[in-house]
Coordinates of C-alpha atoms in Angstrom, one line a residue:
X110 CA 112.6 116.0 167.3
X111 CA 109.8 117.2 169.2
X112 CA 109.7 121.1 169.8
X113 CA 107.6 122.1 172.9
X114 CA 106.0 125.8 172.2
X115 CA 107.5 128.2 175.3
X116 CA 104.4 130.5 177.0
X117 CA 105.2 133.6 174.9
X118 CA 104.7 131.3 171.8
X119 CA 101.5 129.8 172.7
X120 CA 100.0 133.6 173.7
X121 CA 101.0 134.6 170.0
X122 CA 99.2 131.6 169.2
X123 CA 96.2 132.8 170.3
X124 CA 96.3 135.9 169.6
X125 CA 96.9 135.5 166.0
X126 CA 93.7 132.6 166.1
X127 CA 91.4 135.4 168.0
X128 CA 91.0 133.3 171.1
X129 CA 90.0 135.5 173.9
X130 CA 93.3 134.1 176.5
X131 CA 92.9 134.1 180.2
X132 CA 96.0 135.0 182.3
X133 CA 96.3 131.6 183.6
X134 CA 96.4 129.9 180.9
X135 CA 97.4 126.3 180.9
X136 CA 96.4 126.1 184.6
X137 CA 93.2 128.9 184.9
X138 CA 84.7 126.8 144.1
X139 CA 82.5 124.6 142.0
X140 CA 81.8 121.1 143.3
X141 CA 81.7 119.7 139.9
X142 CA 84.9 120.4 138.7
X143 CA 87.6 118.0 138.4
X144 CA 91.5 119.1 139.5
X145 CA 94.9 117.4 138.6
X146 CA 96.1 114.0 140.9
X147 CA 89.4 110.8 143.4
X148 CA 86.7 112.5 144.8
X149 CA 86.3 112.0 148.4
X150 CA 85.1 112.8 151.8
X151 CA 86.0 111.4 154.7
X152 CA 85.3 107.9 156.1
X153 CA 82.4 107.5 158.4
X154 CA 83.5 106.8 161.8
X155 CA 82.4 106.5 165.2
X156 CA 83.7 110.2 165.7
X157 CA 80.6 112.0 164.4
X158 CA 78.4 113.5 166.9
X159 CA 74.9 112.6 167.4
X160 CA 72.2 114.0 165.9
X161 CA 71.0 117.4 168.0
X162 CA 67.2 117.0 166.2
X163 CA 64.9 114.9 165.2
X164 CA 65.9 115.5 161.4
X165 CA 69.1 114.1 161.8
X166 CA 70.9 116.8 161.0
X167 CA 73.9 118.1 164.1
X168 CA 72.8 122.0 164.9
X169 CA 75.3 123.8 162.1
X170 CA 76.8 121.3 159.9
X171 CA 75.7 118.9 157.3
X172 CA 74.3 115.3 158.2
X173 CA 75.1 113.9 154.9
X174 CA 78.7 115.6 154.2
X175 CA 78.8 117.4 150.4
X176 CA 80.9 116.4 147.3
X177 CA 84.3 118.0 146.9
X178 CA 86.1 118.6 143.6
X179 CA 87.5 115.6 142.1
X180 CA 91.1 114.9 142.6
X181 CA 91.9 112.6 139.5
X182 CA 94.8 110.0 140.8
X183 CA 96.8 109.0 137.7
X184 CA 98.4 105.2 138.5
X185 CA 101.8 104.8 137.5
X186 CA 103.6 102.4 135.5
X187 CA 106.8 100.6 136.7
X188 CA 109.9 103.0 136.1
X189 CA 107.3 106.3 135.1
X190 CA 108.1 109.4 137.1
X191 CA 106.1 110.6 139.7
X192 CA 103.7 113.8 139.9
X193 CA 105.5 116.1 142.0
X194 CA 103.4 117.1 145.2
X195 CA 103.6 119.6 148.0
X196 CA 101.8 119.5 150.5
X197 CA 100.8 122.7 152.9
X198 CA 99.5 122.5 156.1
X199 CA 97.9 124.8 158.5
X200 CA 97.8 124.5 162.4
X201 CA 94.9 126.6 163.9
X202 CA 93.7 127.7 160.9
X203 CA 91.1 130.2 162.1
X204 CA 92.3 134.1 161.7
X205 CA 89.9 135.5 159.3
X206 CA 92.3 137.7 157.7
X207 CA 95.0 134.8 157.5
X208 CA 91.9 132.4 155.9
X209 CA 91.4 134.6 153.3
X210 CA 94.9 135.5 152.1
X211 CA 95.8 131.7 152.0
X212 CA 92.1 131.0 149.8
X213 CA 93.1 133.8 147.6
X214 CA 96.5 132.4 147.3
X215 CA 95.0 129.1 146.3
X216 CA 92.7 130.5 144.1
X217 CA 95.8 132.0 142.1
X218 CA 98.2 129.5 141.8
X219 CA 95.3 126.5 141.4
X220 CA 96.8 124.8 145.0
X221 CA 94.9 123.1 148.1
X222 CA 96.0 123.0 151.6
X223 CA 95.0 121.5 154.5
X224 CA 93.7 123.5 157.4
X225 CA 94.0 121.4 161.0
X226 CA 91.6 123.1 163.0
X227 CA 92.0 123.9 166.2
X228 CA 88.7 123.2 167.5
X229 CA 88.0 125.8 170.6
X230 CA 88.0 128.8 168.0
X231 CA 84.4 127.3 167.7
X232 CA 84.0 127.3 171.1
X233 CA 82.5 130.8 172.3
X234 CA 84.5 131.7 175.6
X235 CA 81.1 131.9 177.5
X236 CA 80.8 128.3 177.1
X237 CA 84.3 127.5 178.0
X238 CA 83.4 124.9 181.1
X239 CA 81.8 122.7 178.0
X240 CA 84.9 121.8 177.6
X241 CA 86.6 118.9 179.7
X242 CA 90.2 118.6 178.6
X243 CA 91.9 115.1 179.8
X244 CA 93.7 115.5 182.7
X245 CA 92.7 119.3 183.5
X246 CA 90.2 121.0 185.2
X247 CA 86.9 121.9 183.3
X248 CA 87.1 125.0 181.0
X249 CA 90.5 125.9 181.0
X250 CA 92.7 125.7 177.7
X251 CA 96.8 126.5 176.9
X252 CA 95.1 128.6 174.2
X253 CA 92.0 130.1 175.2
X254 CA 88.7 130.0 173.7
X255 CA 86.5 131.5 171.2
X256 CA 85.3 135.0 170.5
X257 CA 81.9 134.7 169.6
X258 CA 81.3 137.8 166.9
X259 CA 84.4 135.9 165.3
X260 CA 82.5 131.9 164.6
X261 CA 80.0 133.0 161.8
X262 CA 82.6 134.2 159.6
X263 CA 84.9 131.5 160.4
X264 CA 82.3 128.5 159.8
X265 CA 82.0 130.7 156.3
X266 CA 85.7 130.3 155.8
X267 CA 85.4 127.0 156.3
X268 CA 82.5 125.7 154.3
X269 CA 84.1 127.9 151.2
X270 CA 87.6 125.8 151.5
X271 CA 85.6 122.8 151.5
X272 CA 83.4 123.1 148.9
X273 CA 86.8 123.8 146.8
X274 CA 88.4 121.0 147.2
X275 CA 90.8 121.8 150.9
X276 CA 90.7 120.0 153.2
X277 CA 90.1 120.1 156.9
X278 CA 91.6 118.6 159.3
X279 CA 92.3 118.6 163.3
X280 CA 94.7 120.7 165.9
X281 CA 92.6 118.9 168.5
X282 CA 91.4 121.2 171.5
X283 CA 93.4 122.7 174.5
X284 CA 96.9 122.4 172.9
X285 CA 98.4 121.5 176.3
X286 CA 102.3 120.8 176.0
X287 CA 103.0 120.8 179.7
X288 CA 103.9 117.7 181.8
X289 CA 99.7 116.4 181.8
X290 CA 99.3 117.3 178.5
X291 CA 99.4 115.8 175.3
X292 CA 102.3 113.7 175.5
X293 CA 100.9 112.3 179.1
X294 CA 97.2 111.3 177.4
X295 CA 96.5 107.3 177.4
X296 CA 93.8 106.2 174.6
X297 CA 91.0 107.2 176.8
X298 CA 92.0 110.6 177.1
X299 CA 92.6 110.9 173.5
X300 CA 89.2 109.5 172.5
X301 CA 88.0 112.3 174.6
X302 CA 89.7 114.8 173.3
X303 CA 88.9 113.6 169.7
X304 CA 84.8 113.2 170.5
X305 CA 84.6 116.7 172.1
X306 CA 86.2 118.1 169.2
X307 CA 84.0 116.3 166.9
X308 CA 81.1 117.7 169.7
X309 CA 82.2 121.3 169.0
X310 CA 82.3 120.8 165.3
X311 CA 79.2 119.7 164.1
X312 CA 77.1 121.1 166.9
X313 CA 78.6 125.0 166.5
X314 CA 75.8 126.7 166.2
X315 CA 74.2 125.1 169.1
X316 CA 77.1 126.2 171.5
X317 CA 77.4 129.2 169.9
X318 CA 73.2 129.9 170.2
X319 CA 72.5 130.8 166.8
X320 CA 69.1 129.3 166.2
X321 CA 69.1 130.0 162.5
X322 CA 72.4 129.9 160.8
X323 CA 73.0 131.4 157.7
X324 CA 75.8 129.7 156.8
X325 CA 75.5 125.7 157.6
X326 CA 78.5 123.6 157.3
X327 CA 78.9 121.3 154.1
X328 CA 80.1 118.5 156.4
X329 CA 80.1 117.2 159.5
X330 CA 83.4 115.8 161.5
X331 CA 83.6 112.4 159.5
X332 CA 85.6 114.2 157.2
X333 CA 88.7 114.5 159.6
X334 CA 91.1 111.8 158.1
X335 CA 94.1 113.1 160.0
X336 CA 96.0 115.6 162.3
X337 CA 98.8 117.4 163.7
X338 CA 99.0 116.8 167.6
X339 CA 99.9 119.5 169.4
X340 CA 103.8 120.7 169.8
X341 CA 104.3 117.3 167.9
X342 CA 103.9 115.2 171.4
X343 CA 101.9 112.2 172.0
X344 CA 102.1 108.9 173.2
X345 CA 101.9 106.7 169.5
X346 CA 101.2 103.6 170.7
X347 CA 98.0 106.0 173.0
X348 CA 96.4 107.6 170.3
X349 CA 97.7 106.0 167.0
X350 CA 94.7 103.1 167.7
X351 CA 92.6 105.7 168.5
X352 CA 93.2 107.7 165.6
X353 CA 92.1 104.4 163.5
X354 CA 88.6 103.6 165.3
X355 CA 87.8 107.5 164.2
X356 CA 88.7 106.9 160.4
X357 CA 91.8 108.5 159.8
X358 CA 94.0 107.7 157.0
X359 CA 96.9 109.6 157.9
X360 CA 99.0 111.3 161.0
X361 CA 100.8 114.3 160.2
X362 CA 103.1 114.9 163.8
X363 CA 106.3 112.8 163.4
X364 CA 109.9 114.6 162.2
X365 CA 111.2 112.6 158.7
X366 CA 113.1 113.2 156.2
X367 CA 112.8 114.1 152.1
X368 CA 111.7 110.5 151.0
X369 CA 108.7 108.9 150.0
X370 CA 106.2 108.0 152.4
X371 CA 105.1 105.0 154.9
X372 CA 102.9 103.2 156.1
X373 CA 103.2 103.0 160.4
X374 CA 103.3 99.4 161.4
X375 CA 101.0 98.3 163.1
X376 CA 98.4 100.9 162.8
X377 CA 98.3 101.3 158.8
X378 CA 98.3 105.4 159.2
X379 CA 100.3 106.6 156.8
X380 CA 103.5 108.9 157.9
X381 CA 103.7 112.6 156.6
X382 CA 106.3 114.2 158.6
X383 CA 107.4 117.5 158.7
X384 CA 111.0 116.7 157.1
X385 CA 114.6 118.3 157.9
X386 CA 115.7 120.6 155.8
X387 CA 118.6 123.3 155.6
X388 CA 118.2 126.6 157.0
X389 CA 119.4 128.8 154.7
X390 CA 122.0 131.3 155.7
X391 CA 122.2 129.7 159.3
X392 CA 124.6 126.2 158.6
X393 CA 122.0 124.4 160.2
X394 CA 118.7 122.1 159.8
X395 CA 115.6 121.7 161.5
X396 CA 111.9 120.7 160.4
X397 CA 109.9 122.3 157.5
X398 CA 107.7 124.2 159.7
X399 CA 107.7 127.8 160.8
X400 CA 108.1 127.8 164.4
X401 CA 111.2 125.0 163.8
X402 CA 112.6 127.7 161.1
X403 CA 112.1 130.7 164.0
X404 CA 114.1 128.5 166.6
X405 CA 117.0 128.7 164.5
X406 CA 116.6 132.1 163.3
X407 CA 115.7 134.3 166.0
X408 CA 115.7 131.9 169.3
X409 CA 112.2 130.8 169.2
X410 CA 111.2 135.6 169.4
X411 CA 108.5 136.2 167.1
X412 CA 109.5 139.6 167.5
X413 CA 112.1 141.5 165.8
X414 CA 113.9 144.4 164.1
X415 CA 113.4 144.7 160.2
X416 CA 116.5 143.8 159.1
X417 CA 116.2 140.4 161.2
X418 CA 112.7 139.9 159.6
X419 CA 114.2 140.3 155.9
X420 CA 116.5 138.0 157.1
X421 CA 114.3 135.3 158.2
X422 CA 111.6 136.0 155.2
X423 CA 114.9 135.4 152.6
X424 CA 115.8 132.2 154.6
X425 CA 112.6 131.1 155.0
X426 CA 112.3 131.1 151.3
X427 CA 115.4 129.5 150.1
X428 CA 115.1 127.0 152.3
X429 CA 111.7 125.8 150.7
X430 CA 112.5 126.2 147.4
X431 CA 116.4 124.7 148.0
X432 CA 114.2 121.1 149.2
X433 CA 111.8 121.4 146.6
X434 CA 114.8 121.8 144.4
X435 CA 116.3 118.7 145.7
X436 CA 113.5 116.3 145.3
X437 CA 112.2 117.8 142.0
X438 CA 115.5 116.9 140.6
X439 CA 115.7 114.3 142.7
X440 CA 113.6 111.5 144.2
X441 CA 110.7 113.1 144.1
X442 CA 109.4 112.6 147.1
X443 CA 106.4 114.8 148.5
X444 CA 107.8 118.2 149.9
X445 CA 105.5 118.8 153.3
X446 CA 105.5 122.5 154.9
X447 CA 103.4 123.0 158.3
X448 CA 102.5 126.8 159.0
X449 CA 101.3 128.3 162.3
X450 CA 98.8 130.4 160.9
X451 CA 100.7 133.6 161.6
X452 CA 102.1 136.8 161.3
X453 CA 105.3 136.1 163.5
X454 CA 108.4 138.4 162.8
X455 CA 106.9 141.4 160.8
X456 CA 104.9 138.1 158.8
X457 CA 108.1 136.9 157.6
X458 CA 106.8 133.2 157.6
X459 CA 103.2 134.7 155.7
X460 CA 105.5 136.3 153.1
X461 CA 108.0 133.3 152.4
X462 CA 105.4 130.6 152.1
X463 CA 103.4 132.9 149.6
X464 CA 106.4 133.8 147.2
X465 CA 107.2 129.8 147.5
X466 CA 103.4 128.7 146.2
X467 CA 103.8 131.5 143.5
X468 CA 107.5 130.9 142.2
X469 CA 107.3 126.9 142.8
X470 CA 104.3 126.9 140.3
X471 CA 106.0 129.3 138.0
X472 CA 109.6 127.7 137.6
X473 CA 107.8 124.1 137.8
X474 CA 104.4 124.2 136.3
X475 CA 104.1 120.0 137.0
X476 CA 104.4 121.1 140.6
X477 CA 101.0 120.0 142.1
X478 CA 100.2 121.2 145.6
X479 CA 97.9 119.3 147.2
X480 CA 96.1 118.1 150.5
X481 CA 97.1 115.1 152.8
X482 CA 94.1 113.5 151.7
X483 CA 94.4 113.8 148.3
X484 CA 97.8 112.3 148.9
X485 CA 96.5 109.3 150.9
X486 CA 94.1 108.9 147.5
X487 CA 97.0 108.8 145.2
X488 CA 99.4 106.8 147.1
X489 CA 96.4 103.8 148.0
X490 CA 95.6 103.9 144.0
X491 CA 99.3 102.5 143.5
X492 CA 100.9 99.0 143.1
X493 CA 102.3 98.4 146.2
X494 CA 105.5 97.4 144.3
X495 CA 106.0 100.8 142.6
X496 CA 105.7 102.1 146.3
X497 CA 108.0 100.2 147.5
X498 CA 110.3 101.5 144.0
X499 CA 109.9 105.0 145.0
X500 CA 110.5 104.1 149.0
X501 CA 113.6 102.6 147.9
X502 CA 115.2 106.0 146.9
X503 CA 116.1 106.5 149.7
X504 CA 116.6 110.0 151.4
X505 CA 117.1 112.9 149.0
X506 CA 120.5 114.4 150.1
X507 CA 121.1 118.7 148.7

């Protein structure tokens, strides 16, 4: 099930990322330390930008891309129980406010996340036309575009989740959903997409003319190792290739179910869906991911009265902890929950995931959340057979 974001959605969007929107839119920690589950960056890839001196170095962001924490990937034995992971994910990822609620939350409970960045809040709005999004004119974005006074304290927040151990990942650019967008792209418009993301990235401080950055990026774009495409669209057989040549590991877009993951034939990505799961209070079930959970509960609005938004935080809630619940106890299979990055319905959605990190690490303290790379790490260190063990558990039912 693929949800397509309506108009109003995608001007919360930006608003709540502090892209400056045109009316037109779519058309006008310590690095030593060692934490529970392989150190890694990413994998080099032909992504990277090239060099923007003679040092090597890309204008804002590492050439040589810093150690992170180390995850430490326990192998199982035939028949042993499995760690049990969440994994949390972040689309947009670039509200200052929202950045450091979620780091502090982290912080607290001992979690990671995974932050997919949606790359134009790097992108200052003066420089839109840098931009050339497939299949749409130059400069123009279903989101908008950067302000400037906003990019030095998000490259901050981004460099200090990296350097403890979260990871980042991509949103791509323009988040197009419309008839030439995403779901339209052939592999040459994704490899565009993907390079001028990559562009924006490591080059930042370039497009954003700050000669003498105080904060530098710890790494450069060959970190990415997977993404969430935009409104969930895209053409697999299109960009799944293309996703390989640039190194990833992992895609992050498909709907699934509670089960353990796979591998996609023939591309070797691994699979981590958003999974269905049961509303809570609403006798119906939908993908573990915020804006899925609004469709149900309030028609897609992100406005509403209290009492609907202590509604929808309650639901919100139980229906997380109900799945984790259910696999705990169960098969456990990896719980994945994607988050918009916002504050929709009185920050119903804010206020649910943060009282699910909390309690989930308090009534299970084996709970581990963790990053979609980190999970790629533990998942490649096992026998293929005990995969194929866990696999064969089938879909946990609640």
């Amino acid at each position: 099930m693929r949800m397509r974001l309506i108009a109003p959605l995608l001007l919360a969007l930006a608003a709540v990322a502090g892209f400056i929107v045109y009316g037109a839119l779519p058309g006008a920690g310590d690095t030593g330390s060692a934490r529970s589950g392989v150190a890694g960056g990413g994998q080099s890839s032909p992504s990277a930008s090239a060099p923007d001196d003679a040092s090597g170095q890309p204008d804002g962001a590492a050439a040589t891309n810093g150690a992170q924490p180390a995850f430490q990937v326990t192998k199982l034995q035939p028949g042993e129980q499995p760690p049990q992971f969440v994994v949390v994910s972040f689309d947009g990822a670039c509200k200052d406010e929202l950045f450091q609620h979620y780091m502090q939350l982290a912080d607290r409970t001992g979690s990671h996340f995974t932050f997919f960045l949606s790359g134009l809040c790097l992108l200052p709005e003066t420089d839109r036309f840098a931009y050339k999004p497939p299949r749409k004119p130059a400069g123009t974005s279903a989101i908008g575009f950067a302000e400037p006074s906003f990019v030095p304290q998000r490259i901050v927040n981004f460099s200090e989740a990296y350097n403890k151990g979260h990871e980042i990942g991509t949103h791509f650019l323009g988040h197009f959903c419309d008839a030439k967008g995403v779901g339209s792209w052939n592999s040459a418009d994704w490899r565009s997409e993907m390079t001028q993301f990559n562009d924006f990235l490591d080059n930042w401080a370039k497009y954003n003319k700050v000669s003498n950055p105080t904060t530098t990026l710890p790494f450069n774009s060959s970190v990415i190792q997977g993404d969430r495409t935009p409104c969930l669209d895209g053409k697999r057989a299109a960009m799944y290739p293309v996703f390989k040549e640039f190194g990833f590991t992992y895609d992050a877009s498909n709907p699934g179910a509670l089960q353990w993951p796979k591998k996609l034939d023939p591309y070797g990505l691994w699979e981590f869906p958003l999974q269905r799961i049961k509303i809570a209070g609403y006798n119906k079930s939908n993908l573990s991911m915020d804006y899925n959970l609004l469709f149900v509960q309030n028609k897609g609005n992100v406005k509403a009265d209290q009492a609907t938004c202590d509604r929808i935080r309650k639901s919100a809630y139980t229906s997380f902890m109900d799945a984790l619940d259910a696999v705990h106890s169960g098969n456990r299979a990896p719980f994945f929950v994607g988050n918009h990055f916002n504050t929709w319905v009185c920050g119903a959605y804010k206020d649910a995931l943060t009282s699910f990190v909390e309690d989930a690490h308090t009534k299970y303290p084996d709970v581990q959340f963790i990053t979609n790379a980190d999970l790629v790490k533990w998942l490649e260190a096992q026998d293929p057979a005990v995969l194929k063990s866990l696999r064969a558990k089938g879909v946990q039912a609640y």
